[in-house]
Amino acid sequence: MCSLVGCEDSKDTSEEASPFPVFQNEDDDLPPKVGSPEEELVDGVTKQIIKEGQGDTPQRHATCFVHYRAWTVSTMHKFQDTRKEQQVLELVLGHEKEQLRGLAIAVASMKAGESALFKVGWKLGYGKEGNFSFPNVPPMADLVYEVELIGFENAREGRPRAEMTVEERIEAADRRRVDGNDAFKEDKVGEAMQKYEMALAYMGDDFMFQLFGKYKDMANAVKNPCHLNMAACLLRLEQYEEAIGQCNVVLAEDENNVKALFRRGKAQAALGRTDNARADFNKVRALAPNDKAVLKELKLIAQHDKELYEKQRQLYKGLFGPPPLETPSLKRKKWVRALIDWFLSLFRALKLGRRKSE
């Protein structure tokens, strides 16, 4: 049985660690530093594995589903980030655009679930002229790609999305959604995420923009659950900002979606943003007043706030300390000080009276 977070009886599962040292730059706009050996795939393309994948590599004409970030070597300017744009790239090997030849060579060397860092020479990138529209790439720019192959379908198993009818694309997405749910129930969180991302690749912004009426409703009935399930996976993996992003996509379409509000609240609470979390949970409570899970979360936030207040109180108490005790010596000092103040006041009054009489 599934709850607002995910499947209730599932165990915690985390992503498989990389066998090679990977040092993510503090600046997320720079590529990671990878400790694995550098392999030359062809003249102009080198590869370093970040995380191993599973199974076979894709065949020629395979439809590959990819997330990637790309930089120019000379300036380390990041000119593409599909995760930030929440748009999976569909790349059909052997049918790629000219400027993506190097990327296609890179993807062809990968297994499903694999992540790797590639260096691509300008001849296999955007060429001598570069690209002055989006993405903006200067002439003769060598490139760095950080690539994740989410999954792929060999030519005999599918066909390009552009050749599918609306119904076929929605059905293909829904099959992958169901596969993702099955993987999630078996605690295969990484595999489930791959399936959901492949499902979402069938329903990108360009496709959704063309839909209206019943077709848009049909697509959203598959698309929104994929985003919600992605959020559930990301909560498991403690990737809270990404989970919030998935929930926001759903809430942009349906501002009263209870699951999206609840899961966003969970992520906000985990990041210490208790005010934002409380706002989300209170909205869930208004929409679903009998839901026990949201009452539990609100109690946890109240307990957290109480503990935080007590810690702050103890901290300030320790900083300033208790007021000093009034000893006999202190009393004498106060009495002497008061007497001096009285004499000074009397002296000033007499002096002022003398000036007036003059």
Short mmCIF file of C-alpha atoms in Angstrom, two decimals:
data_model
loop_
_atom_site.label_atom_id
_atom_site.label_comp_id
_atom_site.label_asym_id
_atom_site.label_seq_id
_atom_site.Cartn_x
_atom_site.Cartn_y
_atom_site.Cartn_z
CA MET A 1 0.00 0.00 0.00
CA CYS A 2 1.34 3.44 -0.94
CA SER A 3 1.37 6.46 1.37
CA LEU A 4 1.87 10.16 0.72
CA VAL A 5 5.63 9.58 0.74
CA GLY A 6 5.90 6.29 -1.12
CA CYS A 7 5.38 2.62 -0.48
CA GLU A 8 5.00 2.12 3.26
CA ASP A 9 6.73 -1.21 3.67
CA SER A 10 9.88 -0.30 1.74
CA LYS A 11 13.34 -0.13 3.27
CA ASP A 12 15.78 2.77 2.91
CA THR A 13 17.87 2.49 -0.21
CA SER A 14 20.69 4.75 -1.29
CA GLU A 15 22.51 5.17 -4.58
CA GLU A 16 25.40 2.81 -5.22
CA ALA A 17 28.66 4.54 -4.41
CA SER A 18 31.15 5.23 -7.19
CA PRO A 19 34.15 2.83 -7.26
CA PHE A 20 36.34 5.81 -8.16
CA PRO A 21 37.05 8.96 -6.14
CA VAL A 22 34.81 11.80 -7.30
CA PHE A 23 35.25 15.32 -5.94
CA GLN A 24 32.29 17.57 -6.63
CA ASN A 25 33.32 21.21 -6.88
CA GLU A 26 31.80 23.54 -4.29
CA ASP A 27 30.67 25.58 -7.29
CA ASP A 28 28.00 23.40 -8.89
CA ASP A 29 28.59 25.24 -12.16
CA LEU A 30 31.94 23.46 -12.60
CA PRO A 31 32.49 19.81 -13.63
CA PRO A 32 33.45 17.24 -10.97
CA LYS A 33 37.02 16.02 -10.54
CA VAL A 34 37.15 12.28 -11.26
CA GLY A 35 39.87 9.89 -10.10
CA SER A 36 39.24 7.06 -12.60
CA PRO A 37 41.65 6.36 -15.50
CA GLU A 38 41.11 8.36 -18.69
CA GLU A 39 40.26 6.22 -21.72
CA GLU A 40 40.44 7.41 -25.33
CA LEU A 41 37.33 6.28 -27.23
CA VAL A 42 38.26 7.84 -30.58
CA ASP A 43 40.53 10.66 -31.63
CA GLY A 44 38.99 13.68 -29.91
CA VAL A 45 36.88 11.91 -27.26
CA THR A 46 38.14 10.71 -23.85
CA LYS A 47 36.18 9.13 -21.01
CA GLN A 48 36.42 8.83 -17.20
CA ILE A 49 33.83 6.72 -15.40
CA ILE A 50 32.07 8.31 -12.42
CA LYS A 51 29.59 5.51 -11.67
CA GLU A 52 29.40 2.08 -13.30
CA GLY A 53 26.26 1.04 -15.16
CA GLN A 54 24.71 -2.36 -15.81
CA GLY A 55 24.03 -4.53 -18.84
CA ASP A 56 25.03 -3.90 -22.45
CA THR A 57 25.84 -0.71 -24.30
CA PRO A 58 23.26 0.66 -26.77
CA GLN A 59 23.33 -0.47 -30.40
CA ARG A 60 23.40 1.81 -33.41
CA HIS A 61 19.95 3.36 -34.03
CA ALA A 62 19.08 2.89 -30.32
CA THR A 63 17.01 5.62 -28.68
CA CYS A 64 18.97 6.79 -25.62
CA PHE A 65 17.62 8.86 -22.74
CA VAL A 66 20.30 11.12 -21.33
CA HIS A 67 20.88 13.79 -18.71
CA TYR A 68 24.01 15.88 -19.17
CA ARG A 69 25.85 19.05 -18.24
CA ALA A 70 28.25 20.67 -20.71
CA TRP A 71 31.09 23.20 -20.42
CA THR A 72 33.59 24.88 -22.72
CA VAL A 73 37.15 23.89 -21.76
CA SER A 74 38.66 27.35 -22.28
CA THR A 75 36.34 29.28 -19.94
CA MET A 76 34.53 26.50 -18.00
CA HIS A 77 31.28 28.24 -18.92
CA LYS A 78 28.37 25.83 -18.40
CA PHE A 79 26.17 26.14 -21.47
CA GLN A 80 23.77 23.22 -20.97
CA ASP A 81 22.19 21.46 -17.96
CA THR A 82 19.28 19.15 -18.74
CA ARG A 83 18.63 18.33 -15.08
CA LYS A 84 18.23 21.99 -14.19
CA GLU A 85 15.89 22.36 -17.16
CA GLN A 86 14.14 19.08 -16.20
CA GLN A 87 14.31 17.97 -19.84
CA VAL A 88 15.74 14.53 -20.65
CA LEU A 89 17.59 14.43 -23.99
CA GLU A 90 16.43 11.76 -26.44
CA LEU A 91 19.41 10.83 -28.62
CA VAL A 92 19.03 8.33 -31.49
CA LEU A 93 22.51 6.94 -32.18
CA GLY A 94 23.50 7.41 -35.80
CA HIS A 95 20.81 10.07 -36.30
CA GLU A 96 22.16 12.80 -34.00
CA LYS A 97 22.69 16.43 -34.96
CA GLU A 98 26.14 17.30 -36.30
CA GLN A 99 27.12 19.23 -33.14
CA LEU A 100 26.23 16.22 -30.95
CA ARG A 101 28.48 13.69 -32.72
CA GLY A 102 30.98 13.66 -29.86
CA LEU A 103 28.20 13.28 -27.31
CA ALA A 104 26.73 10.38 -29.32
CA ILE A 105 30.12 8.63 -29.37
CA ALA A 106 30.28 9.10 -25.61
CA VAL A 107 26.77 7.75 -25.00
CA ALA A 108 27.41 4.73 -27.25
CA SER A 109 30.19 3.65 -24.83
CA MET A 110 27.92 3.70 -21.77
CA LYS A 111 25.68 1.22 -19.97
CA ALA A 112 22.28 2.00 -18.47
CA GLY A 113 22.68 3.85 -15.17
CA GLU A 114 26.29 4.80 -15.89
CA SER A 115 27.68 8.29 -15.27
CA ALA A 116 30.91 9.50 -16.84
CA LEU A 117 32.98 12.57 -17.67
CA PHE A 118 33.94 13.12 -21.32
CA LYS A 119 36.25 15.54 -23.09
CA VAL A 120 35.26 16.22 -26.69
CA GLY A 121 37.38 18.08 -29.26
CA TRP A 122 35.82 20.95 -31.18
CA LYS A 123 35.68 19.00 -34.46
CA LEU A 124 33.19 16.56 -32.85
CA GLY A 125 31.36 19.37 -31.08
CA TYR A 126 30.11 22.69 -32.37
CA GLY A 127 32.87 22.95 -34.95
CA LYS A 128 34.82 25.82 -36.40
CA GLU A 129 31.92 28.28 -36.31
CA GLY A 130 30.52 27.46 -32.86
CA ASN A 131 26.90 28.29 -32.06
CA PHE A 132 25.63 31.81 -31.41
CA SER A 133 22.03 30.98 -30.52
CA PHE A 134 21.09 28.67 -27.62
CA PRO A 135 23.26 27.02 -26.48
CA ASN A 136 25.91 29.67 -26.91
CA VAL A 137 29.24 28.00 -27.76
CA PRO A 138 32.27 29.94 -29.10
CA PRO A 139 34.12 28.89 -32.28
CA MET A 140 36.53 25.93 -32.10
CA ALA A 141 35.58 25.20 -28.48
CA ASP A 142 36.70 21.95 -26.88
CA LEU A 143 33.99 20.63 -24.56
CA VAL A 144 33.54 18.77 -21.26
CA TYR A 145 30.42 16.65 -20.73
CA GLU A 146 29.15 15.08 -17.52
CA VAL A 147 26.70 12.45 -18.80
CA GLU A 148 24.24 10.02 -17.21
CA LEU A 149 22.66 7.38 -19.45
CA ILE A 150 19.27 6.88 -17.84
CA GLY A 151 18.33 4.04 -20.19
CA PHE A 152 17.90 3.15 -23.85
CA GLU A 153 15.75 1.19 -26.29
CA ASN A 154 17.38 -0.62 -29.18
CA ALA A 155 15.78 -0.07 -32.58
CA ARG A 156 13.78 -3.30 -32.54
CA GLU A 157 12.19 -2.34 -29.20
CA GLY A 158 10.85 1.08 -30.05
CA ARG A 159 10.85 3.97 -32.49
CA PRO A 160 11.57 7.70 -32.20
CA ARG A 161 8.96 9.69 -30.32
CA ALA A 162 8.48 12.01 -33.29
CA GLU A 163 6.97 9.12 -35.25
CA MET A 164 4.47 8.19 -32.52
CA THR A 165 0.88 9.35 -32.19
CA VAL A 166 -0.18 11.17 -29.01
CA GLU A 167 -1.83 8.02 -27.67
CA GLU A 168 1.27 5.91 -28.39
CA ARG A 169 3.54 8.33 -26.56
CA ILE A 170 1.27 8.43 -23.52
CA GLU A 171 1.00 4.62 -23.50
CA ALA A 172 4.79 4.25 -23.82
CA ALA A 173 5.28 6.68 -20.92
CA ASP A 174 2.72 4.86 -18.79
CA ARG A 175 4.43 1.49 -19.33
CA ARG A 176 7.65 2.93 -17.98
CA ARG A 177 5.80 4.52 -15.06
CA VAL A 178 4.39 1.10 -14.12
CA ASP A 179 7.87 -0.44 -14.46
CA GLY A 180 9.19 2.28 -12.15
CA ASN A 181 6.51 1.54 -9.56
CA ASP A 182 7.45 -2.15 -9.62
CA ALA A 183 11.13 -1.30 -9.12
CA PHE A 184 10.28 1.07 -6.25
CA LYS A 185 8.27 -1.62 -4.47
CA GLU A 186 11.35 -3.86 -4.68
CA ASP A 187 13.49 -1.11 -3.09
CA LYS A 188 15.34 -0.50 -6.38
CA VAL A 189 15.17 3.27 -6.05
CA GLY A 190 17.83 4.09 -8.65
CA GLU A 191 16.21 1.82 -11.23
CA ALA A 192 12.79 3.29 -10.44
CA MET A 193 14.10 6.81 -11.06
CA GLN A 194 15.50 5.74 -14.42
CA LYS A 195 12.10 4.40 -15.46
CA TYR A 196 10.28 7.55 -14.34
CA GLU A 197 12.76 9.77 -16.19
CA MET A 198 12.36 7.67 -19.33
CA ALA A 199 8.59 8.06 -18.98
CA LEU A 200 8.92 11.83 -18.63
CA ALA A 201 11.12 11.94 -21.72
CA TYR A 202 8.01 11.08 -23.76
CA MET A 203 6.19 14.10 -22.37
CA GLY A 204 8.54 17.06 -22.62
CA ASP A 205 7.47 20.69 -22.76
CA ASP A 206 7.27 20.78 -26.57
CA PHE A 207 4.87 17.82 -26.57
CA MET A 208 2.71 19.06 -23.67
CA PHE A 209 2.42 22.54 -25.20
CA GLN A 210 0.60 21.07 -28.21
CA LEU A 211 -2.01 19.23 -26.13
CA PHE A 212 -5.42 20.44 -25.00
CA GLY A 213 -8.67 19.00 -23.73
CA LYS A 214 -8.81 15.26 -23.12
CA TYR A 215 -5.32 14.66 -24.52
CA LYS A 216 -3.75 17.04 -22.01
CA ASP A 217 -5.72 15.37 -19.21
CA MET A 218 -4.54 11.93 -20.41
CA ALA A 219 -0.91 13.07 -20.49
CA ASN A 220 -1.06 14.74 -17.06
CA ALA A 221 -2.59 11.58 -15.59
CA VAL A 222 0.73 9.88 -16.40
CA LYS A 223 3.16 12.80 -16.17
CA ASN A 224 2.21 14.12 -12.72
CA PRO A 225 2.46 10.70 -10.98
CA CYS A 226 5.94 10.32 -12.50
CA HIS A 227 7.04 13.64 -10.96
CA LEU A 228 5.48 12.67 -7.63
CA ASN A 229 7.18 9.27 -7.68
CA MET A 230 10.48 10.93 -8.58
CA ALA A 231 10.00 13.14 -5.52
CA ALA A 232 9.42 10.04 -3.36
CA CYS A 233 12.65 8.50 -4.69
CA LEU A 234 14.61 11.70 -4.10
CA LEU A 235 13.33 11.91 -0.52
CA ARG A 236 14.69 8.41 0.04
CA LEU A 237 18.04 9.47 -1.39
CA GLU A 238 18.04 12.66 0.74
CA GLN A 239 18.21 14.85 -2.38
CA TYR A 240 15.77 17.35 -0.95
CA GLU A 241 16.21 20.31 -3.30
CA GLU A 242 15.62 18.04 -6.30
CA ALA A 243 12.54 16.58 -4.59
CA ILE A 244 11.16 20.11 -4.12
CA GLY A 245 11.73 20.77 -7.83
CA GLN A 246 9.69 17.71 -8.84
CA CYS A 247 6.84 18.73 -6.51
CA ASN A 248 6.88 22.27 -7.88
CA VAL A 249 6.29 20.96 -11.41
CA VAL A 250 3.09 19.24 -10.24
CA LEU A 251 1.95 22.19 -8.13
CA ALA A 252 2.36 24.53 -11.10
CA GLU A 253 -0.32 22.41 -12.80
CA ASP A 254 -2.40 21.59 -9.71
CA GLU A 255 -1.81 23.89 -6.72
CA ASN A 256 -3.93 21.71 -4.41
CA ASN A 257 -2.22 18.40 -5.14
CA VAL A 258 -2.03 16.82 -1.68
CA LYS A 259 0.86 14.45 -2.41
CA ALA A 260 2.97 17.22 -3.95
CA LEU A 261 2.35 19.52 -0.97
CA PHE A 262 3.09 16.76 1.52
CA ARG A 263 6.31 15.62 -0.14
CA ARG A 264 7.50 19.18 -0.62
CA GLY A 265 6.78 19.77 3.08
CA LYS A 266 8.88 16.72 3.98
CA ALA A 267 11.78 18.02 1.91
CA GLN A 268 11.47 21.53 3.37
CA ALA A 269 11.46 20.12 6.91
CA ALA A 270 14.55 18.02 6.18
CA LEU A 271 16.35 21.18 5.01
CA GLY A 272 15.40 22.98 8.23
CA ARG A 273 12.90 25.30 6.53
CA THR A 274 10.24 24.68 9.13
CA ASP A 275 8.11 27.72 8.28
CA ASN A 276 7.79 26.61 4.65
CA ALA A 277 7.18 23.01 5.72
CA ARG A 278 4.49 24.07 8.19
CA ALA A 279 2.74 26.09 5.46
CA ASP A 280 2.68 23.06 3.14
CA PHE A 281 1.48 20.70 5.88
CA ASN A 282 -1.25 23.10 7.01
CA LYS A 283 -2.52 23.29 3.45
CA VAL A 284 -2.55 19.48 3.29
CA ARG A 285 -4.43 19.41 6.59
CA ALA A 286 -7.05 21.80 5.17
CA LEU A 287 -7.46 19.62 2.07
CA ALA A 288 -7.27 16.26 3.88
CA PRO A 289 -8.19 16.89 7.55
CA ASN A 290 -8.30 13.19 8.48
CA ASP A 291 -4.83 12.34 7.20
CA LYS A 292 -2.76 11.03 10.12
CA ALA A 293 0.59 11.39 8.34
CA VAL A 294 0.35 15.18 8.11
CA LEU A 295 -0.66 15.48 11.79
CA LYS A 296 2.44 13.49 12.68
CA GLU A 297 4.63 15.82 10.60
CA LEU A 298 3.14 18.93 12.23
CA LYS A 299 3.85 17.45 15.68
CA LEU A 300 7.46 16.78 14.65
CA ILE A 301 7.86 20.39 13.54
CA ALA A 302 6.37 21.66 16.82
CA GLN A 303 8.78 19.43 18.74
CA HIS A 304 11.69 20.65 16.62
CA ASP A 305 10.78 24.29 17.28
CA LYS A 306 10.49 23.62 21.02
CA GLU A 307 13.91 21.95 21.12
CA LEU A 308 15.45 24.78 19.10
CA TYR A 309 13.99 27.39 21.47
CA GLU A 310 15.36 25.52 24.50
CA LYS A 311 18.83 25.27 22.92
CA GLN A 312 18.83 29.00 22.17
CA ARG A 313 17.65 29.80 25.71
CA GLN A 314 20.45 27.71 27.21
CA LEU A 315 22.97 29.30 24.85
CA TYR A 316 22.05 32.86 25.83
CA LYS A 317 21.91 31.85 29.49
CA GLY A 318 25.45 30.51 29.21
CA LEU A 319 26.70 33.61 27.39
CA PHE A 320 25.41 36.19 29.84
CA GLY A 321 25.31 34.11 33.02
CA PRO A 322 23.07 34.70 36.08
CA PRO A 323 22.99 38.17 37.73
CA PRO A 324 25.60 38.58 40.51
CA LEU A 325 24.48 38.00 44.11
CA GLU A 326 24.09 41.14 46.29
CA THR A 327 26.82 40.61 48.93
CA PRO A 328 27.42 43.01 51.92
CA SER A 329 30.42 44.44 50.04
CA LEU A 330 28.26 45.12 46.99
CA LYS A 331 25.60 46.76 49.16
CA ARG A 332 28.23 49.11 50.68
CA LYS A 333 29.45 50.07 47.22
CA LYS A 334 25.90 50.85 46.13
CA TRP A 335 25.32 52.96 49.29
CA VAL A 336 28.55 54.93 48.80
CA ARG A 337 27.70 55.49 45.13
CA ALA A 338 24.21 56.73 46.02
CA LEU A 339 25.67 59.11 48.66
CA ILE A 340 28.16 60.54 46.15
CA ASP A 341 25.40 61.05 43.60
CA TRP A 342 23.33 62.90 46.25
CA PHE A 343 26.22 65.25 47.12
CA LEU A 344 26.89 65.94 43.44
CA SER A 345 23.23 66.75 42.85
CA LEU A 346 23.21 69.09 45.87
CA PHE A 347 26.39 70.81 44.69
CA ARG A 348 24.94 71.40 41.21
CA ALA A 349 21.71 72.80 42.71
CA LEU A 350 23.63 75.25 44.95
CA LYS A 351 25.84 76.32 42.07
CA LEU A 352 22.82 76.92 39.84
CA GLY A 353 21.09 78.98 42.57
CA ARG A 354 24.20 81.17 43.04
CA ARG A 355 24.33 81.97 39.31
CA LYS A 356 20.69 83.03 39.29
CA SER A 357 21.19 85.37 42.30
CA GLU A 358 24.15 87.03 40.56
#
